GROMACS .gro file of C-alpha atoms in nm:
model
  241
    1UNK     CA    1   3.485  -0.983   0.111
    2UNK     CA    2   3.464  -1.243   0.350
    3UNK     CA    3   3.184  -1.285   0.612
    4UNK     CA    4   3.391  -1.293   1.005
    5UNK     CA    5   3.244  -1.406   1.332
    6UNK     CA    6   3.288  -1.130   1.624
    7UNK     CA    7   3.265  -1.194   2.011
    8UNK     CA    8   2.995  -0.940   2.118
    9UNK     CA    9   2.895  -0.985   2.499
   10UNK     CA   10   3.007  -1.379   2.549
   11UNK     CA   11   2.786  -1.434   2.173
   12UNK     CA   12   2.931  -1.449   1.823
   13UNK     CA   13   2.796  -1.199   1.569
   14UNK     CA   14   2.813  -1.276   1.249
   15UNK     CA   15   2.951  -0.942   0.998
   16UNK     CA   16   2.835  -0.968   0.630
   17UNK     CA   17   3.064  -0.817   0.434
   18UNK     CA   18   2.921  -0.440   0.260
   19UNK     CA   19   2.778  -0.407  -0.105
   20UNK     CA   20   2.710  -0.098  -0.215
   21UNK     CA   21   2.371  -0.108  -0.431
   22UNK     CA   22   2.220  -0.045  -0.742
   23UNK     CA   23   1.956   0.228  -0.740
   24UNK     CA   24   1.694  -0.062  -0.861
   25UNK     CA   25   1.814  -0.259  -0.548
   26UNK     CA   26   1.752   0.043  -0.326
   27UNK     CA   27   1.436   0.092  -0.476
   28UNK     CA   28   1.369  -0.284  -0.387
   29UNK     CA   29   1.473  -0.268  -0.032
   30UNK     CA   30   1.456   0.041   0.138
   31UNK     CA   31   1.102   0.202   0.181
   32UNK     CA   32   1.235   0.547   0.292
   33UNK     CA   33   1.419   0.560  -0.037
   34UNK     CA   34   1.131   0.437  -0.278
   35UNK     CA   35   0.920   0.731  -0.094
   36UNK     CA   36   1.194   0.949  -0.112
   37UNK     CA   37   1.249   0.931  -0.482
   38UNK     CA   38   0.877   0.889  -0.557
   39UNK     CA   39   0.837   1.279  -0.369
   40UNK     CA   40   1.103   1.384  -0.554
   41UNK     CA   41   0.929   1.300  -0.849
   42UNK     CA   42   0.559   1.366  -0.758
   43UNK     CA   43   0.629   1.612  -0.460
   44UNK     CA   44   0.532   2.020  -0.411
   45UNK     CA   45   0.769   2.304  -0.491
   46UNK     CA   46   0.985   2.455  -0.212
   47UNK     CA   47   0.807   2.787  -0.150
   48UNK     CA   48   1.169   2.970  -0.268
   49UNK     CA   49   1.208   2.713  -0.550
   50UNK     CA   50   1.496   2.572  -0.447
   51UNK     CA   51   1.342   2.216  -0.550
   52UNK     CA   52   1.107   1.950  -0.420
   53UNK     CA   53   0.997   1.968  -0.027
   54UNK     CA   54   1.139   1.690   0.150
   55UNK     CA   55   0.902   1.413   0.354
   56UNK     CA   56   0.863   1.539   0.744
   57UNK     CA   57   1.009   1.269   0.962
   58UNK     CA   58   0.592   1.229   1.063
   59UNK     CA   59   0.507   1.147   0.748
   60UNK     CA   60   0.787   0.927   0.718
   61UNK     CA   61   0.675   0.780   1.077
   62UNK     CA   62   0.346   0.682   0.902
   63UNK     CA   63   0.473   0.550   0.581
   64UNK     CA   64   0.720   0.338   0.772
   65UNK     CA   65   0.435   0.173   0.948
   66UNK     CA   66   0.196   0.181   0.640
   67UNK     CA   67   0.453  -0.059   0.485
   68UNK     CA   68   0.612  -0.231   0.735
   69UNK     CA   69   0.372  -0.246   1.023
   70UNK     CA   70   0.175  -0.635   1.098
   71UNK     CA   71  -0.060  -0.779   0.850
   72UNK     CA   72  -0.348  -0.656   1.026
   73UNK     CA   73  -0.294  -0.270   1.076
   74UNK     CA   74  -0.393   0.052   1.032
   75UNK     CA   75  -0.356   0.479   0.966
   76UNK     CA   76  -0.561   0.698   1.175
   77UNK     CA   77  -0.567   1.065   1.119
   78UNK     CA   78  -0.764   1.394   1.009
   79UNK     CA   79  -0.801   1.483   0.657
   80UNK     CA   80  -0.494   1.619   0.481
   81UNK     CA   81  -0.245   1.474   0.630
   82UNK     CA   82  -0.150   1.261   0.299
   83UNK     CA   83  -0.301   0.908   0.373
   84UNK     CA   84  -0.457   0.794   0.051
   85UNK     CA   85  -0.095   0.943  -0.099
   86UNK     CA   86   0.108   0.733   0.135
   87UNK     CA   87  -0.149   0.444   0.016
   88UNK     CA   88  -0.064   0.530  -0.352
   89UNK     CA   89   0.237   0.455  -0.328
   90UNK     CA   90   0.231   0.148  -0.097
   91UNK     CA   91   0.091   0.010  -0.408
   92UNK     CA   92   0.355   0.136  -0.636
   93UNK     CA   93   0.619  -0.012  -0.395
   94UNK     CA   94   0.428  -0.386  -0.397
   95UNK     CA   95   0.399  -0.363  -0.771
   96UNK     CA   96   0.747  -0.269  -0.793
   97UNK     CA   97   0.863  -0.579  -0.585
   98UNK     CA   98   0.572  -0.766  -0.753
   99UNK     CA   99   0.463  -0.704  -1.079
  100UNK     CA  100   0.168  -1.006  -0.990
  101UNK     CA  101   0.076  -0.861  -0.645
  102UNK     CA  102  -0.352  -0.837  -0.679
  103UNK     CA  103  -0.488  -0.521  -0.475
  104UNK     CA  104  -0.843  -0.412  -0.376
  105UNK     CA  105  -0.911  -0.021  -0.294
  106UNK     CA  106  -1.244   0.023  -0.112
  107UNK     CA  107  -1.351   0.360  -0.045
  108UNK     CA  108  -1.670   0.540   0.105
  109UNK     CA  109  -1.802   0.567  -0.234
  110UNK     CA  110  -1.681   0.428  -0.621
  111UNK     CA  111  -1.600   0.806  -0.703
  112UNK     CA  112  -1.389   0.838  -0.406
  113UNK     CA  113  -1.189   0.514  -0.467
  114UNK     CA  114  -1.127   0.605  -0.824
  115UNK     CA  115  -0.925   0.916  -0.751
  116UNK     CA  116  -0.624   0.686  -0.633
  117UNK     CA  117  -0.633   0.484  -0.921
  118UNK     CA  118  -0.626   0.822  -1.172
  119UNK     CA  119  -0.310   0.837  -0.947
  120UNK     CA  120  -0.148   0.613  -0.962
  121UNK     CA  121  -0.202   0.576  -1.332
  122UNK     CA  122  -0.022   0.948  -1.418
  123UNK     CA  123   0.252   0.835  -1.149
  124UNK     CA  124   0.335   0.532  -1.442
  125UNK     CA  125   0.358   0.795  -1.675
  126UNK     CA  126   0.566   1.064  -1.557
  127UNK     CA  127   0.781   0.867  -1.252
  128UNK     CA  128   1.066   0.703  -1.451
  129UNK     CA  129   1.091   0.428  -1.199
  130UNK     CA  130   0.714   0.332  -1.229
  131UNK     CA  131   0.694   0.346  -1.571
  132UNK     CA  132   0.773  -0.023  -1.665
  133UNK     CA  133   0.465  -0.043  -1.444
  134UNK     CA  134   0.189   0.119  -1.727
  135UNK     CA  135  -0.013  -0.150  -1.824
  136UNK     CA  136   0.070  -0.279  -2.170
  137UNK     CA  137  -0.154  -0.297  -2.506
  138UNK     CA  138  -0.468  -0.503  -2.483
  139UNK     CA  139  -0.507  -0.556  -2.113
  140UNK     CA  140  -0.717  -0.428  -1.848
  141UNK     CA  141  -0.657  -0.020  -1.817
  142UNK     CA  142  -0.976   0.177  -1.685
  143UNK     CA  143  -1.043   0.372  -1.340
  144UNK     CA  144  -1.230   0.080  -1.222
  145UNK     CA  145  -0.947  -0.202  -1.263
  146UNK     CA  146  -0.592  -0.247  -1.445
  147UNK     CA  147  -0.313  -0.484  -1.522
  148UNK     CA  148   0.053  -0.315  -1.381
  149UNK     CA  149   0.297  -0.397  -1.655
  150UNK     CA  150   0.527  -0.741  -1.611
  151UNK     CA  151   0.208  -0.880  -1.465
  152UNK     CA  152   0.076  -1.226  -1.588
  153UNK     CA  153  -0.263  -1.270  -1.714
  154UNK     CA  154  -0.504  -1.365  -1.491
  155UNK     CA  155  -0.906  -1.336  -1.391
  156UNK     CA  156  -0.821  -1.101  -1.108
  157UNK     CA  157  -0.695  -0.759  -1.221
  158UNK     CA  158  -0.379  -0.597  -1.052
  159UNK     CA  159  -0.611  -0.349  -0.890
  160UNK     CA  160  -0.974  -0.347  -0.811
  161UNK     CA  161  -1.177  -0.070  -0.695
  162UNK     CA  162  -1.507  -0.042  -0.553
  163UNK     CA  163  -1.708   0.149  -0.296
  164UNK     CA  164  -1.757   0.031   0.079
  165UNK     CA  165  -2.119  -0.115  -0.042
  166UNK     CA  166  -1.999  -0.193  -0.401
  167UNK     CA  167  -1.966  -0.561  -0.552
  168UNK     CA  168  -1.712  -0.709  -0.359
  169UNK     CA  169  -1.812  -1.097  -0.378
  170UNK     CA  170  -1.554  -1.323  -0.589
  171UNK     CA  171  -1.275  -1.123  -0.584
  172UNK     CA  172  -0.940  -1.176  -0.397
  173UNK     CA  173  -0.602  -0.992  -0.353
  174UNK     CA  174  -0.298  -1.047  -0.124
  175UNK     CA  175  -0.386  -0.643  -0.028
  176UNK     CA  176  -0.704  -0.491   0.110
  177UNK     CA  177  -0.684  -0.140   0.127
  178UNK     CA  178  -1.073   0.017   0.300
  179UNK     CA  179  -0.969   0.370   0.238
  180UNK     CA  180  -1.148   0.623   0.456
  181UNK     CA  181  -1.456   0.364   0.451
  182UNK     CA  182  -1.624   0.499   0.742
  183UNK     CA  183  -1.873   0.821   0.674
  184UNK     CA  184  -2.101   1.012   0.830
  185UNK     CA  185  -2.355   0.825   0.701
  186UNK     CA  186  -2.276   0.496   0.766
  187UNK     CA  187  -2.237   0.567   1.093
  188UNK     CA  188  -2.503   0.752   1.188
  189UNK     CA  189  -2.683   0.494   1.366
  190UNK     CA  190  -2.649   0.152   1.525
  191UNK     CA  191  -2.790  -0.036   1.239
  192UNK     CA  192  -2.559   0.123   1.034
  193UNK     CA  193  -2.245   0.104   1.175
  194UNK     CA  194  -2.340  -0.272   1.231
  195UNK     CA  195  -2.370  -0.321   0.905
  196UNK     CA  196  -2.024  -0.158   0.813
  197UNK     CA  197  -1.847  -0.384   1.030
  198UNK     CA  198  -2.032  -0.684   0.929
  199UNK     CA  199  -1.932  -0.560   0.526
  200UNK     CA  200  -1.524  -0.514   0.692
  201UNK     CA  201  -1.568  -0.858   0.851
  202UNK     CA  202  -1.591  -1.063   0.512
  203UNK     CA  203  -1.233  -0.860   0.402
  204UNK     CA  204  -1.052  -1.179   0.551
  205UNK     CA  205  -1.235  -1.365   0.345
  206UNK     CA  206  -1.102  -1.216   0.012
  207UNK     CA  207  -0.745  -1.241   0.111
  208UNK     CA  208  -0.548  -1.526  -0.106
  209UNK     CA  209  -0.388  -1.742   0.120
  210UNK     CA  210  -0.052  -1.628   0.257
  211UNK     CA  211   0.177  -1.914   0.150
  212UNK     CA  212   0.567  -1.847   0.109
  213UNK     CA  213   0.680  -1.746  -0.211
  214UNK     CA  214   0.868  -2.056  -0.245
  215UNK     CA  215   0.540  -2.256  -0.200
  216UNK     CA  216   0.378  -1.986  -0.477
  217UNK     CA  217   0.298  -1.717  -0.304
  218UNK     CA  218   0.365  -1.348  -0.276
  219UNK     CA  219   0.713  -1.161  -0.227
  220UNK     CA  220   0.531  -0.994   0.085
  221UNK     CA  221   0.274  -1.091   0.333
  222UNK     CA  222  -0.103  -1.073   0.255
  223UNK     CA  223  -0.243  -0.771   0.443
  224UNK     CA  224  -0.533  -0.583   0.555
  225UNK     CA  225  -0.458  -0.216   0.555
  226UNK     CA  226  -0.708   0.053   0.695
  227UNK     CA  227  -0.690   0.445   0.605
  228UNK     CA  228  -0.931   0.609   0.893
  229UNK     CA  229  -1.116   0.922   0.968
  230UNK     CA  230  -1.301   0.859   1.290
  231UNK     CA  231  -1.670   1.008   1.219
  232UNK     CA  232  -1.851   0.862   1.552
  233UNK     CA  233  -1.722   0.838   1.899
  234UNK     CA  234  -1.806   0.465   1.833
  235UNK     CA  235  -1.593   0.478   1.566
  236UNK     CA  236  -1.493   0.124   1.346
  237UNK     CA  237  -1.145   0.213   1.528
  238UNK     CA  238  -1.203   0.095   1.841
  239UNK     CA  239  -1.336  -0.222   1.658
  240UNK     CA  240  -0.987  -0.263   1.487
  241UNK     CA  241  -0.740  -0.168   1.751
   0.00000   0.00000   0.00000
């Protein structure tokens, strides 16, 4: 059809004319649906088996500002509630956009960190929609770093993972994801939790720079992304809000 200009409150408002779209499109452009479909996919059992269980409009709450929130942002919640799975698939959604979108996971420790990765990996194996994203034959495909399929070659894997105090020093992505990086531990004392937001402090620093894709960059805007637990009433929170 054909776009028409409408008088709303002494202003003209443009109408685009409906398209009804493709599931890949929908996929593409709507976050509640990629989440939606992903659940159905990777979700629990309805206690009476009537079928998958259905996102809570909480978690949905979350996962809309997970993915759509400013480049600077951040989760904060108890353990449980689903973060690192609402993380998962943020990075299934960029990957799906953007086959050549480069990701870091840093966690509170290597073992930690690797658990997403082991998921996301069986989620390109049994969610149909993901599975163009299973890294092909003779690239990078371990716990520690892999190339998403479509991807083009390059010295920075598609994902990276490392722990809060692992080897972090010449990589780069267009997505940090610090994944519950605050422990006990580390913040235990002063020194400590000094330290951890000196270490959170050089993320900027790995980001690529966030040019428009017409100029070569990415489909969506660099980002820092934090999962939280709070373990210390002085908790790296406070820092980031």
């Amino acid at each position: 059809g054909r776009a028409t200009a409408h008088r709303h409150r002494g202003r003209f408002r443009l109408t685009m004319p409906t398209k009804k779209l493709s599931y890949e499109e929908l996929l593409y452009a709507d976050t509640r649906f990629f989440y939606n479909q992903l659940w159905q996919a990777i979700g629990s059992e309805n206690e009476d088996g009537t079928g998958r269980a259905p996102l809570s409009e909480y978690e949905y709450d979350g996962i809309d500002f997970l993915n759509n929130g400013p480049t600077r942002r951040g989760i904060l919640g108890f353990r449980g509630i689903g973060k690192t799975y609402w993380l998962a698939g943020r990075c299934a959604r960029l990957w799906y956009r953007d086959p050549n979108r480069r990701i870091i996971i840093l966690s509170k420790a290597i073992g930690e960190a690797t658990k997403t990765s082991v998921l996301l990996r069986s989620w390109f194996e049994k969610v149909p929609f993901l599975k163009k994203l299973k890294p092909e034959k003779g690239r990078r495909d371990n716990v520690l770093q892999f190339d998403v399929g479509g991807s083009i070659q390059e010295r920075q894997p598609s994902l990276f993972i490392t722990g809060i105090g692992g080897q972090t020093e010449g990589n780069r992505a267009h997505s940090i994801f610090p994944d519950d990086v605050e422990t006990k531990k580390n913040s235990m004392t002063l020194a400590a939790r000094t330290e951890l937001r000196r270490v959170c402090g050089e993320f900027v620093n790995m980001l690529y720079p966030d040019r428009p894709p017409e100029d070569g960059g990415p489909i969506d805007p660099v980002e820092i992304v934090y999962n939280l637990t709070p373990k210390h009433e002085e908790t790296l929170a406070k820092d980031l809000e």
